[in-house]
mmCIF file of C-alpha atoms and ligand atoms in Angstrom:
data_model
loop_
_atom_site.group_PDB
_atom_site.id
_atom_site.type_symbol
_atom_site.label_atom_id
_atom_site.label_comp_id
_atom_site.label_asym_id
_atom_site.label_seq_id
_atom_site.Cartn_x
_atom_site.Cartn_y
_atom_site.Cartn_z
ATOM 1 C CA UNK A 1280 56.015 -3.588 -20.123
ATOM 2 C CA UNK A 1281 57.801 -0.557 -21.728
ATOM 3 C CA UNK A 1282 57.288 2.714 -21.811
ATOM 4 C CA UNK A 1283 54.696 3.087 -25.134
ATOM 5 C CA UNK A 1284 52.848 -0.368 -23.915
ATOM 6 C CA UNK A 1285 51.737 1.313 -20.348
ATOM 7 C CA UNK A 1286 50.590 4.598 -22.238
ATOM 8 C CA UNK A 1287 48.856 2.760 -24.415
ATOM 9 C CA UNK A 1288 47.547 0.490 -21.236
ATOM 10 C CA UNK A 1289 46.374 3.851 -19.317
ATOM 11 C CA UNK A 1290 44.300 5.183 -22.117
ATOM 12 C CA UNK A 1291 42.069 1.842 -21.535
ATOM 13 C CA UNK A 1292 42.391 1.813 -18.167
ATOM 14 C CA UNK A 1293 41.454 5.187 -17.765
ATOM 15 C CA UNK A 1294 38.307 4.394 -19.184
ATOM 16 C CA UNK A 1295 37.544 1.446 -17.378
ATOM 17 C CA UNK A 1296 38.948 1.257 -13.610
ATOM 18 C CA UNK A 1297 37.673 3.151 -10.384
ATOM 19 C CA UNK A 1298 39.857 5.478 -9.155
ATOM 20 C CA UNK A 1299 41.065 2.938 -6.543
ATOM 21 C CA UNK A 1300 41.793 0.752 -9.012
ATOM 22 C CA UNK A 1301 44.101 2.435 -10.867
ATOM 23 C CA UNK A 1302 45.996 3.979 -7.670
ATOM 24 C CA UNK A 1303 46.175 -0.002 -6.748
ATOM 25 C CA UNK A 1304 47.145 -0.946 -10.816
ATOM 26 C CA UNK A 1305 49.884 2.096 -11.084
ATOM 27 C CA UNK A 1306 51.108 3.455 -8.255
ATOM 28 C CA UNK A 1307 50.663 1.431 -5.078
ATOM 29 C CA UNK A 1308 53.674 0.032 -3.628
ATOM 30 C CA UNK A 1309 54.076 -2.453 -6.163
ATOM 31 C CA UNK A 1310 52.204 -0.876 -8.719
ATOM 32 C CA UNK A 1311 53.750 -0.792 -12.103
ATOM 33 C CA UNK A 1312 54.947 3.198 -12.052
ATOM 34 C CA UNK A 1313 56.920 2.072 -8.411
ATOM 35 C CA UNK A 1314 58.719 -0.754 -10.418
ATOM 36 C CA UNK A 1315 59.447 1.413 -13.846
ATOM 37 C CA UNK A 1316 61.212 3.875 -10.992
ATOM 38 C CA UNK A 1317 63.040 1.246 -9.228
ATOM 39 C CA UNK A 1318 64.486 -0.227 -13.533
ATOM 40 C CA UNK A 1319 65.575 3.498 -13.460
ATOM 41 C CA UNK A 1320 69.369 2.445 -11.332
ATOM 42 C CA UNK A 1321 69.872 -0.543 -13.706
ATOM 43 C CA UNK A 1322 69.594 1.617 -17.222
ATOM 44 C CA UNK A 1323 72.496 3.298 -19.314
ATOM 45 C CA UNK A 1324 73.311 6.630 -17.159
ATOM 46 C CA UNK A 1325 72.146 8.920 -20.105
ATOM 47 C CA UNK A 1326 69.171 7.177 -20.839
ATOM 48 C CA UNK A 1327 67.543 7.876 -17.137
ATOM 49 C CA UNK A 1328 66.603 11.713 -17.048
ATOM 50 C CA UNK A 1329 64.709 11.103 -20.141
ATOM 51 C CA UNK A 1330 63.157 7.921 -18.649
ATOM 52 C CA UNK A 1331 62.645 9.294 -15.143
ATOM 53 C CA UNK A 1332 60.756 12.540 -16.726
ATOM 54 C CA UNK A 1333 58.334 10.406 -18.793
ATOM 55 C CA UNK A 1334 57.819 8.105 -16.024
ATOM 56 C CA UNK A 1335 57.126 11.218 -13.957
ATOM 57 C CA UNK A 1336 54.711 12.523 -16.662
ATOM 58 C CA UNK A 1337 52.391 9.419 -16.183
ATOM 59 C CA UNK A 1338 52.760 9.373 -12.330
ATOM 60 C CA UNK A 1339 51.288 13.041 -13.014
ATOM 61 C CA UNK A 1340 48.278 12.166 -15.749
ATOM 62 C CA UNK A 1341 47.446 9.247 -13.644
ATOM 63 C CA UNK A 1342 47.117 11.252 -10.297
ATOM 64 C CA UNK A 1343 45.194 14.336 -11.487
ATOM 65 C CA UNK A 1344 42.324 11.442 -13.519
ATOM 66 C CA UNK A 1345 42.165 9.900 -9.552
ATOM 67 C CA UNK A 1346 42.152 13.635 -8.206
ATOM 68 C CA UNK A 1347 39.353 14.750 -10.880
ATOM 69 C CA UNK A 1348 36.956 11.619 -10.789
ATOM 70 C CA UNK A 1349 37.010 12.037 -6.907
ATOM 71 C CA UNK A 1350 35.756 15.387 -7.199
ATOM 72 C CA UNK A 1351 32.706 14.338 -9.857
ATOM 73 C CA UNK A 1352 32.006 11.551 -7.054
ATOM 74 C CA UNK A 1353 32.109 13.476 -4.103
ATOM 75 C CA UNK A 1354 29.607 16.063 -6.086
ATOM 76 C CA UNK A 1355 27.478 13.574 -6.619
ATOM 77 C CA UNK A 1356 27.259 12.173 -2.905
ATOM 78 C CA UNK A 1357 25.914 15.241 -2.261
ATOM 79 C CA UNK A 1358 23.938 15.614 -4.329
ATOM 80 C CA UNK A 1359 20.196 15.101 -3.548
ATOM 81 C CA UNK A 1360 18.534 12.449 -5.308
ATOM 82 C CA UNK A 1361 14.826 12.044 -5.189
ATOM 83 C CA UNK A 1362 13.704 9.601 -8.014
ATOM 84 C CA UNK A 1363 9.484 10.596 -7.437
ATOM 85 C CA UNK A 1364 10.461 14.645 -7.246
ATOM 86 C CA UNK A 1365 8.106 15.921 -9.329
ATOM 87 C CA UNK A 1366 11.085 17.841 -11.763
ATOM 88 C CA UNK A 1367 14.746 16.915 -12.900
ATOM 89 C CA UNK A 1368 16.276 17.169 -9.805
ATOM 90 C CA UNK A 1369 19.572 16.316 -11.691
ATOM 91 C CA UNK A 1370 19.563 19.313 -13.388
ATOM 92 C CA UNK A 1371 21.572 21.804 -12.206
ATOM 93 C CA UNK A 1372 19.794 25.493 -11.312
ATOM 94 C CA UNK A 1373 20.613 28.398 -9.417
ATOM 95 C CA UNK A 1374 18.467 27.862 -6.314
ATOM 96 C CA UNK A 1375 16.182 24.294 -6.545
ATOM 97 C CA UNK A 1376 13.690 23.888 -4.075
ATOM 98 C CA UNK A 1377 15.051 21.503 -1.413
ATOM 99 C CA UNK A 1378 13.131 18.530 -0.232
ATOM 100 C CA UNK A 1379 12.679 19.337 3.062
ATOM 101 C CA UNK A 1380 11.340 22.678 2.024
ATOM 102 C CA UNK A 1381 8.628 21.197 -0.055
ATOM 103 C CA UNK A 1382 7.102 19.235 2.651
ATOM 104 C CA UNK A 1383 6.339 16.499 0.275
ATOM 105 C CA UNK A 1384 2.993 14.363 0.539
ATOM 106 C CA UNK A 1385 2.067 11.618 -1.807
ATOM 107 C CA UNK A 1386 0.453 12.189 -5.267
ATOM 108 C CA UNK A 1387 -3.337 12.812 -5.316
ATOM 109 C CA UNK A 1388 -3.743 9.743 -7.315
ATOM 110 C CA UNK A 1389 -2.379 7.550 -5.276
ATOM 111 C CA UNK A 1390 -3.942 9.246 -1.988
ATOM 112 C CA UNK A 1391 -7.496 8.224 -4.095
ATOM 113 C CA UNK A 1392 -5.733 4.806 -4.860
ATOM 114 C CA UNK A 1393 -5.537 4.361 -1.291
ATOM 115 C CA UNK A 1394 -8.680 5.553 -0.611
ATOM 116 C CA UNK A 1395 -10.550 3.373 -3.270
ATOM 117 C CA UNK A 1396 -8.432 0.349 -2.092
ATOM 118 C CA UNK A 1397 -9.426 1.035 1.362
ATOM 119 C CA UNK A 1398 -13.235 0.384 0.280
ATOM 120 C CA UNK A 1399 -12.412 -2.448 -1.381
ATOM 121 C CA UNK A 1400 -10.573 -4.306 1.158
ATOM 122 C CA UNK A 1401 -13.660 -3.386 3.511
ATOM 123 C CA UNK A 1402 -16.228 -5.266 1.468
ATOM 124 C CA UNK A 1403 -14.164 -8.374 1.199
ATOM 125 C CA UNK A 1404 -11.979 -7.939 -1.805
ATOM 126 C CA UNK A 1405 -8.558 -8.953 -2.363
ATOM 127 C CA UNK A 1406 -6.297 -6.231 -4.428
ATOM 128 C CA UNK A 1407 -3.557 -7.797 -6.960
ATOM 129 C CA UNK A 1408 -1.466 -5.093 -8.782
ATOM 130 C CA UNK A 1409 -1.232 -5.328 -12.320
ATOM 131 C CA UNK A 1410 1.546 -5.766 -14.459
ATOM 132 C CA UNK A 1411 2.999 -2.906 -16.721
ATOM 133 C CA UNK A 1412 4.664 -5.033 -19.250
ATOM 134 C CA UNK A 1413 2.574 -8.175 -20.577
ATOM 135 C CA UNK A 1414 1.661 -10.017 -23.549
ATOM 136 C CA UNK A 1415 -0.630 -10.741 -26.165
ATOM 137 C CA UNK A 1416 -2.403 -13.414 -24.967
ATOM 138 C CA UNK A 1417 -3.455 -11.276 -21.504
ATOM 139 C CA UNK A 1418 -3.595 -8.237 -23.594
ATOM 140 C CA UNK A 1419 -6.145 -9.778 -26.353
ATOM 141 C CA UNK A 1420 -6.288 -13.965 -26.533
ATOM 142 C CA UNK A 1421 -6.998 -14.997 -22.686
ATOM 143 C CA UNK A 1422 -9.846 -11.781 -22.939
ATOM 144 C CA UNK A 1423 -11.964 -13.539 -26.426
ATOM 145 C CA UNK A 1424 -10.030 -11.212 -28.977
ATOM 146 C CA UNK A 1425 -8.721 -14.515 -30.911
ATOM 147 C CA UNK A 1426 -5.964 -13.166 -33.720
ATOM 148 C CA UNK A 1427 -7.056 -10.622 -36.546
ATOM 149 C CA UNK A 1428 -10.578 -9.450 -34.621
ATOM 150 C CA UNK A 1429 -11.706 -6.014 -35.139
ATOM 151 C CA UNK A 1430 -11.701 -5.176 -31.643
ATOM 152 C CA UNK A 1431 -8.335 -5.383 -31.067
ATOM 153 C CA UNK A 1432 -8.112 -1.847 -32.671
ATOM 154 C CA UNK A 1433 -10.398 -0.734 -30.460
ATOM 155 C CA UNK A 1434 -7.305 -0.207 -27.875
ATOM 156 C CA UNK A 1435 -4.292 1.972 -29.140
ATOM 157 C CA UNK A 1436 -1.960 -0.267 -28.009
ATOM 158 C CA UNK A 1437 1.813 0.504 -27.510
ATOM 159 C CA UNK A 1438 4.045 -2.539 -28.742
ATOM 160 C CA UNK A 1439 7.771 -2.898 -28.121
ATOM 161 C CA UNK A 1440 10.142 -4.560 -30.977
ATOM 162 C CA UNK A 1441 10.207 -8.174 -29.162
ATOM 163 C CA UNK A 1442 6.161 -7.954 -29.095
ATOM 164 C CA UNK A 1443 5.610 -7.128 -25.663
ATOM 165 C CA UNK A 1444 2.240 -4.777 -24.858
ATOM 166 C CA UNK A 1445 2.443 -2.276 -22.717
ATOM 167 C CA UNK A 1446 -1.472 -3.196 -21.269
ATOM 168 C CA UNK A 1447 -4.148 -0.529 -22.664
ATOM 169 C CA UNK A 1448 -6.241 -2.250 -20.132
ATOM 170 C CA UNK A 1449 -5.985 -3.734 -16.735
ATOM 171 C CA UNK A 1450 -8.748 -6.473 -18.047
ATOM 172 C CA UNK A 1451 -4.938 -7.880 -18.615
ATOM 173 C CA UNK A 1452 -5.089 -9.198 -15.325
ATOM 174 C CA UNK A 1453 -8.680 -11.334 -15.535
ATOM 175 C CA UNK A 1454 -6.546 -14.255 -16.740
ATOM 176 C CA UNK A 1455 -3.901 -14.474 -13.656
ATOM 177 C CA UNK A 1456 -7.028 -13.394 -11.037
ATOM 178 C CA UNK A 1457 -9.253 -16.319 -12.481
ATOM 179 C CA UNK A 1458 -6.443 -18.385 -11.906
ATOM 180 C CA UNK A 1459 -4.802 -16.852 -8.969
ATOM 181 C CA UNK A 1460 -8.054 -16.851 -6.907
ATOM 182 C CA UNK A 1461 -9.612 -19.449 -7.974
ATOM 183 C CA UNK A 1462 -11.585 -21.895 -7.968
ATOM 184 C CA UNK A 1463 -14.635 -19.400 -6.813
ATOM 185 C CA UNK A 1464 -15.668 -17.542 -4.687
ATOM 186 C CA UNK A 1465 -13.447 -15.172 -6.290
ATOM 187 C CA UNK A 1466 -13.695 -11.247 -5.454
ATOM 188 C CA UNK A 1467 -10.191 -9.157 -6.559
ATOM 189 C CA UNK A 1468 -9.280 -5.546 -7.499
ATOM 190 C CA UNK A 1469 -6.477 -5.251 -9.975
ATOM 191 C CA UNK A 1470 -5.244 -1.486 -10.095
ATOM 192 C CA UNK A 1471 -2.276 -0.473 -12.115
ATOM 193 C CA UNK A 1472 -0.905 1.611 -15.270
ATOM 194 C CA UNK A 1473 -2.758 1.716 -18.475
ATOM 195 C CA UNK A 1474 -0.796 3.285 -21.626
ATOM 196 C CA UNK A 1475 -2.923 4.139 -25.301
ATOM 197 C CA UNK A 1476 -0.801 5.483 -27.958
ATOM 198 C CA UNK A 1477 -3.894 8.177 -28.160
ATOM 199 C CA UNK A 1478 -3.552 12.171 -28.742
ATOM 200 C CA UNK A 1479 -4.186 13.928 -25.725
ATOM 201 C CA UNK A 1480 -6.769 16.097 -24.174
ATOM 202 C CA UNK A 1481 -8.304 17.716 -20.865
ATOM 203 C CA UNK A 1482 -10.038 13.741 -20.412
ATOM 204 C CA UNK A 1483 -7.866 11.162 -22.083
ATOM 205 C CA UNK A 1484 -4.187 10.566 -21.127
ATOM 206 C CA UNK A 1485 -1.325 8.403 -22.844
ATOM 207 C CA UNK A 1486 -0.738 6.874 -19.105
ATOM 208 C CA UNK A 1487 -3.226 6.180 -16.706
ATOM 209 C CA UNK A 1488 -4.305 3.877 -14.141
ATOM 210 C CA UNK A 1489 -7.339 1.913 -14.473
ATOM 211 C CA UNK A 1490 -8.837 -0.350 -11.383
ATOM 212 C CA UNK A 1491 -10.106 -3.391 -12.637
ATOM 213 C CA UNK A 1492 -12.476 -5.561 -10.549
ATOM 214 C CA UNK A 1493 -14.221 -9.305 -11.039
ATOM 215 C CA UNK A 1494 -15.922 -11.076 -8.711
ATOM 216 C CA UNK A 1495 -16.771 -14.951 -9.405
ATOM 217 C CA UNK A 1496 -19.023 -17.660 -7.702
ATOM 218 C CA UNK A 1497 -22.350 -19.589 -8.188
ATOM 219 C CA UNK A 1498 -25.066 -17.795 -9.444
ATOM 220 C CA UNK A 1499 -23.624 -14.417 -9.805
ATOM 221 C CA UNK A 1500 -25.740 -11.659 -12.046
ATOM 222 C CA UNK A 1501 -26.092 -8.244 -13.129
ATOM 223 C CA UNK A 1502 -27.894 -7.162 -10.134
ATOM 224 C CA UNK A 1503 -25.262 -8.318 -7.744
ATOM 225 C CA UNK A 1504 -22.522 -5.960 -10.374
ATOM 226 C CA UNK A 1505 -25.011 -3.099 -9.954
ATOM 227 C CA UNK A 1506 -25.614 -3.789 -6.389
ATOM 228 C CA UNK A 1507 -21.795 -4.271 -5.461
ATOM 229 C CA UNK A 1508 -20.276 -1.216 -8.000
ATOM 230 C CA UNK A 1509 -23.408 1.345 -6.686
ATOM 231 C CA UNK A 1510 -22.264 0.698 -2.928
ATOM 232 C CA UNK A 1511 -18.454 1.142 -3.839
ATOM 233 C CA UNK A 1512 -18.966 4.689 -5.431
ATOM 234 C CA UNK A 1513 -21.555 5.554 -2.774
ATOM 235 C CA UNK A 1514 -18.646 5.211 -0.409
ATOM 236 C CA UNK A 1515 -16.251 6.392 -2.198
ATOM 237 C CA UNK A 1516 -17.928 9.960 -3.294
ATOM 238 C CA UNK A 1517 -19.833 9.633 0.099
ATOM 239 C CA UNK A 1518 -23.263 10.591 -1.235
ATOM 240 C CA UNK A 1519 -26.352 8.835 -2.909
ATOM 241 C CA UNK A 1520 -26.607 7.845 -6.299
ATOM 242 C CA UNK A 1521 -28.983 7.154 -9.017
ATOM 243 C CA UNK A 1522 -27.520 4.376 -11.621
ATOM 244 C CA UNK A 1523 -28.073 3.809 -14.923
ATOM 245 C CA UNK A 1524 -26.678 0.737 -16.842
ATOM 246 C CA UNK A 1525 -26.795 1.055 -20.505
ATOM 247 C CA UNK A 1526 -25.033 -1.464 -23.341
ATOM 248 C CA UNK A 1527 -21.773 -1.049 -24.819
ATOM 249 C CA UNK A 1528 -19.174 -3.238 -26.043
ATOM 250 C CA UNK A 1529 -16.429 -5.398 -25.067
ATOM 251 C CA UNK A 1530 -15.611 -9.024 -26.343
ATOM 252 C CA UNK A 1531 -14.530 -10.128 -23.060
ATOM 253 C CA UNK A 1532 -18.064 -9.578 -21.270
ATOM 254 C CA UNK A 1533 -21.909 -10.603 -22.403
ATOM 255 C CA UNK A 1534 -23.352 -8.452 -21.322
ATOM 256 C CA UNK A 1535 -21.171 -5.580 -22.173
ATOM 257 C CA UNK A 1536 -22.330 -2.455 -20.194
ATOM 258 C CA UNK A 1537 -21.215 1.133 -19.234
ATOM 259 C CA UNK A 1538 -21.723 2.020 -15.479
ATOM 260 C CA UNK A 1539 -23.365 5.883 -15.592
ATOM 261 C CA UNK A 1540 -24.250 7.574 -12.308
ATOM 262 C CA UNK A 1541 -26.089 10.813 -11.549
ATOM 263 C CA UNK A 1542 -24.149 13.505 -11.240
ATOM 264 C CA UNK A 1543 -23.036 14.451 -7.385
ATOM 265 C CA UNK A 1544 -22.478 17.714 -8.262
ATOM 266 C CA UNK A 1545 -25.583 19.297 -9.398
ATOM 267 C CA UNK A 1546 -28.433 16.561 -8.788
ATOM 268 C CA UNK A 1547 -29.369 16.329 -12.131
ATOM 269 C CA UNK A 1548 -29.623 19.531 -13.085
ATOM 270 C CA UNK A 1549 -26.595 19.901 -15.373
ATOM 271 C CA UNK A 1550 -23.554 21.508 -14.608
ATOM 272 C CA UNK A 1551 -19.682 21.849 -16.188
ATOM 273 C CA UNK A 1552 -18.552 18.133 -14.394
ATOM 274 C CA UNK A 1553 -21.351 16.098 -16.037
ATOM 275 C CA UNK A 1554 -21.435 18.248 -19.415
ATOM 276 C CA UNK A 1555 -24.463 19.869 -18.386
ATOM 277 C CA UNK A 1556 -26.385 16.119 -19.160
ATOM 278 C CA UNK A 1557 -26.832 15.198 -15.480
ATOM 279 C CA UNK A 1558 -25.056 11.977 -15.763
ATOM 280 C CA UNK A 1559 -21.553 10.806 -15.443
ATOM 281 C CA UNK A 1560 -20.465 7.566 -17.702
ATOM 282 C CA UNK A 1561 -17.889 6.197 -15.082
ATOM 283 C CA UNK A 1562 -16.819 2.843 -16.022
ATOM 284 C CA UNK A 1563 -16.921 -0.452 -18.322
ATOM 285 C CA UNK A 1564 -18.497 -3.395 -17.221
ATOM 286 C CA UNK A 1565 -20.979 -6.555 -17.490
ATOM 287 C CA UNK A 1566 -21.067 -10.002 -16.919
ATOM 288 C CA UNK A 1567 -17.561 -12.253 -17.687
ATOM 289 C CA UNK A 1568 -17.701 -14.129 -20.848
ATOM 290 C CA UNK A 1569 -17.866 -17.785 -20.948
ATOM 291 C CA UNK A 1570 -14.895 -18.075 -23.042
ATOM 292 C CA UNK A 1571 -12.953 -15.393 -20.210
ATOM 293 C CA UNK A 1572 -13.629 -18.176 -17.650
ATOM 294 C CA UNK A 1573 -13.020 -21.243 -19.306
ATOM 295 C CA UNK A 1574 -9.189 -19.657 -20.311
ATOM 296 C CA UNK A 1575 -9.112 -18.876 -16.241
ATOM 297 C CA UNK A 1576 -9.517 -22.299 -15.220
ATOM 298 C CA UNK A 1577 -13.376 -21.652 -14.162
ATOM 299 C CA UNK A 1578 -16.243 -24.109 -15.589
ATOM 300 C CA UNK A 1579 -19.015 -21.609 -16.639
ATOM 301 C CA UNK A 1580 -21.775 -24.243 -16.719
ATOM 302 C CA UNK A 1581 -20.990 -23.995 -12.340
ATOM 303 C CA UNK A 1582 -19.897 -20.344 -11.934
ATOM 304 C CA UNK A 1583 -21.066 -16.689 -13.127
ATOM 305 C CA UNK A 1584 -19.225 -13.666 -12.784
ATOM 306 C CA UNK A 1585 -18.894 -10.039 -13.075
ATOM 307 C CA UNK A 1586 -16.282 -7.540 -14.081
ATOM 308 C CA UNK A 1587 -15.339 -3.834 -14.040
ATOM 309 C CA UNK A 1588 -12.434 -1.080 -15.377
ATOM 310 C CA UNK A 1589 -12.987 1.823 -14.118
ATOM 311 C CA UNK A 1590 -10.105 4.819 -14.625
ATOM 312 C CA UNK A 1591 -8.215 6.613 -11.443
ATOM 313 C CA UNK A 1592 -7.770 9.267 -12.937
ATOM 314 C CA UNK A 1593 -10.935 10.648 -14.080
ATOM 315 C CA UNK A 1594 -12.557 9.619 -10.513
ATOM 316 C CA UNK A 1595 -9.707 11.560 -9.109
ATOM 317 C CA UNK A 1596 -10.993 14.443 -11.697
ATOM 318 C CA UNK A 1597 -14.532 14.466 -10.252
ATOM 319 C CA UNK A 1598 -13.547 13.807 -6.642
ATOM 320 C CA UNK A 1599 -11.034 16.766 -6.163
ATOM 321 C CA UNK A 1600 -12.543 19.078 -8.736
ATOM 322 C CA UNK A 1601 -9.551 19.486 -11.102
ATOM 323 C CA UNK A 1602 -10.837 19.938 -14.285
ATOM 324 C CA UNK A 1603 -7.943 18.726 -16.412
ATOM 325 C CA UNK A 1604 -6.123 15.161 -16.524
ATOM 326 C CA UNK A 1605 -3.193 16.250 -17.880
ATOM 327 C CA UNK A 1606 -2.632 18.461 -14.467
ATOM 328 C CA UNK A 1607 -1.698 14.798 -13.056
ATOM 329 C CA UNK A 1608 1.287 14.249 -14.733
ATOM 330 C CA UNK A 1609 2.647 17.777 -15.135
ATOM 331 C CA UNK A 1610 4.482 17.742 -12.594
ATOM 332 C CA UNK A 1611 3.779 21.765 -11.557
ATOM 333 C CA UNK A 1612 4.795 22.250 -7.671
ATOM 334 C CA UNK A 1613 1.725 24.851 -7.693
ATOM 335 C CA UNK A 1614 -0.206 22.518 -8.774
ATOM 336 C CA UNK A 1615 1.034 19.533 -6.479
ATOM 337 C CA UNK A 1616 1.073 21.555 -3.292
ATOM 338 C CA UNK A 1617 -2.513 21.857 -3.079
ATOM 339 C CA UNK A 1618 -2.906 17.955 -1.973
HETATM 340 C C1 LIG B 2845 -11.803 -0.776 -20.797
HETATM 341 O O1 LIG B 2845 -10.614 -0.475 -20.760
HETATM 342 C C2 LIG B 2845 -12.297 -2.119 -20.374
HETATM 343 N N1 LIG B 2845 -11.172 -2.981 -20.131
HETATM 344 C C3 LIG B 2845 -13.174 -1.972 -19.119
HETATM 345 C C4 LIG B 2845 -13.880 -3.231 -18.747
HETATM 346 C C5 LIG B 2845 -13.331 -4.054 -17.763
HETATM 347 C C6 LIG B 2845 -15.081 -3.564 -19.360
HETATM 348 C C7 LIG B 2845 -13.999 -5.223 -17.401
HETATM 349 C C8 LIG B 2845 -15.725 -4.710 -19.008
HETATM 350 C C9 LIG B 2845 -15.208 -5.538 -18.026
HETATM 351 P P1 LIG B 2845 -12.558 1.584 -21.559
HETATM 352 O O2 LIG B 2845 -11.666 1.649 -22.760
HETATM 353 O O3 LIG B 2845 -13.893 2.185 -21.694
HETATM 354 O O4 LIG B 2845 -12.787 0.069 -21.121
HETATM 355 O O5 LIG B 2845 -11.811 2.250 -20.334
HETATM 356 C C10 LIG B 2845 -12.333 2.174 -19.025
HETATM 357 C C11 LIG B 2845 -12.092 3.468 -18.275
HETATM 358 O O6 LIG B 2845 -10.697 3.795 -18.336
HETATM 359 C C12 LIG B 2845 -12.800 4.671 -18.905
HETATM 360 O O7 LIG B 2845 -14.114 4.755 -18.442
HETATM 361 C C13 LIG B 2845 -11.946 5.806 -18.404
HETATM 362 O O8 LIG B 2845 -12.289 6.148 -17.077
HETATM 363 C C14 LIG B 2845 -10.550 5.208 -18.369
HETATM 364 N N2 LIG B 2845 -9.810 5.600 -19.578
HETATM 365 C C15 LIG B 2845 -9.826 5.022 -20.796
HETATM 366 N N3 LIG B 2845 -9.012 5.673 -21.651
HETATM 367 C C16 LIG B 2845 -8.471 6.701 -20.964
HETATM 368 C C17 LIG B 2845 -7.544 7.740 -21.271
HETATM 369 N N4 LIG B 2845 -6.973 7.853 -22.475
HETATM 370 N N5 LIG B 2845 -7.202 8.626 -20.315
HETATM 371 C C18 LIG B 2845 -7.743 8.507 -19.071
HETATM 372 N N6 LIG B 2845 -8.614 7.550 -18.701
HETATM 373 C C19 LIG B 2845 -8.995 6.659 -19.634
#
């Protein structure tokens, strides 16, 4: 190579070889600025100064990019990294709060993940974490929304440019549980992430997570999904509770139901948690639909089943008193360091 060829050789390099490798490329022992030195005793006598110099001159360019990138790297060794801090730790400020400092503790919604798991896993159910990238055949076919029904605006749903969903729902799981856990008895909680391309407000989030439940096997009916969902928010708010089941609707259940509960607040009497009506409406649910089973594998002529969405983060709402979603995902320390 001459002289021109390697410059024009370092520019790419430069841009494309770790520091090591270009001390190995150029100027290792028999690296290619080593050899240009070593033509230097075989050239015309007044063409070497100007040679040596400009040989030199890349020795120099090439050393200071190893010397420089070193630098950037060793910053960024030390640099601490914490990928769930609740701020860009990346960004560079005067004095950031260090980890140790902040004594970090897990997220309240996934401390009332656990929690809520916890019960579940107690009365026999088997937990299956949802997916956060799926399709439209879990997002709407597998469910009864067949292509073009109304419903299917009923869920702002995010799409990417291939035609991926990003699930509105967690019901997005039914199809693999069914499938998964059957044939029946089937009983499964599916948490996971939920996304609606909705505008935001102290109750509704763009990102949330939703627990799904379903629970399959012979003879199954709406008194064993009143019985099973009243004894799993009992626990979980650790107080009695009046029910009320009243219709809504989904095309994925028949019945299609809303789970409403007293509120555990104020008994009744009306306060700033239940909207001063006395109730809470906590949850979608009712019994599976026919057409939900037979896509899961399940003969519905042998097997009945029920099947609930309920959202994290508006239990998490009532449970610690915070009386804005959006507090969730902030990401305010002040906020945070309470839990
Ligand atoms: C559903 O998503 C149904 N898939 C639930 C279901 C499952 C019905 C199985 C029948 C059988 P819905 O859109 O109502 O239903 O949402 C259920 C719960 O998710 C709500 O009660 C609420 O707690 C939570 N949720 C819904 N949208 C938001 C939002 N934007 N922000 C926060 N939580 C939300």
């Amino acid at each position: 190579m001459n002289l021109s060829e390697i410059l024009k050789q370092i520019d790419d390099d430069i841009h494309s070889l770790s520091p090591q490798e270009l001390k190995n490329k150029y100027l290792a022992k028999n690296g290619l600025l080593p050899n240009l030195f070593e033509n230097i005793k075989n050239m015309p006598v007044e063409e070497r100064k100007d040679f040596g110099s400009k040989v030199n001159e890349i020795k120099k360019l090439i050393e200071e990019n190893i010397e420089n990138r070193k630098t950037v790297i060793e910053d960024m060794k030390y640099e601490e990294i914490d990928p769930s801090a609740p701020f860009d730790i990346n960004t560079k400020v005067e004095k950031r709060p260090r980890i140790l400092d902040l004594k970090g503790s897990s997220h309240p919604l996934m401390q009332e993940l656990e929690n809520i798991l916890d019960i579940f896993q107690r009365m026999g159910f088997d937990v299956m974490e949802s997916k956060q990238l799926d399709d439209d055949f879990h997002m709407f076919e597998s469910l009864n929304f067949p292509k073009g029904h109304p419903a299917r605006d009923m869920y702002d749903t995010f799409w990417t440019e291939d035609g991926f969903v990003l699930p509105a729902h967690t019901s997005t799981m039914q199809n693999r549980a069914l499938r998964r856990y059957g044939p029946p008895p089937i009983r499964v909680v599916l948490p996971g992430r939920c996304f609606r391309n909705e505008a935001t407000d102290a109750s509704h989030e763009h990102t949330f997570y939703q627990i799904e439940g379903i629970y399959v096997d012979k003879g199954i009916s709406l008194a064993h999904m009143q019985g099973t969902i009243k004894e799993y928010l009992e626990r979980y708010l650790e107080t009695d509770l009046e029910i009320k089941v009243q219709p809504s609707y989904f095309p994925f259940t028949e019945p299609d139901t809303e789970f409403v509960i007293s509120c555990p607040f104020c008994e009744k009497k009306g306060c700033s948690t239940c909207g001063y009506t006395g109730w809470i409406e906590l949850m979608g649910c009712g019994m599976i639909h026919p057409n939900v089973l037979i896509a899961g594998g399940i003969d519905p002529k042998e097997y009945s089943g029920f099947a609930w969405g309920v959202g994290l983060d508006r239990l998490t709402l009532i449970k610690r008193g915070i009386n804005d979603i959006r507090k969730l995902r902030d990401g305010d320390l002040n906020f945070l360091k309470q839990f």
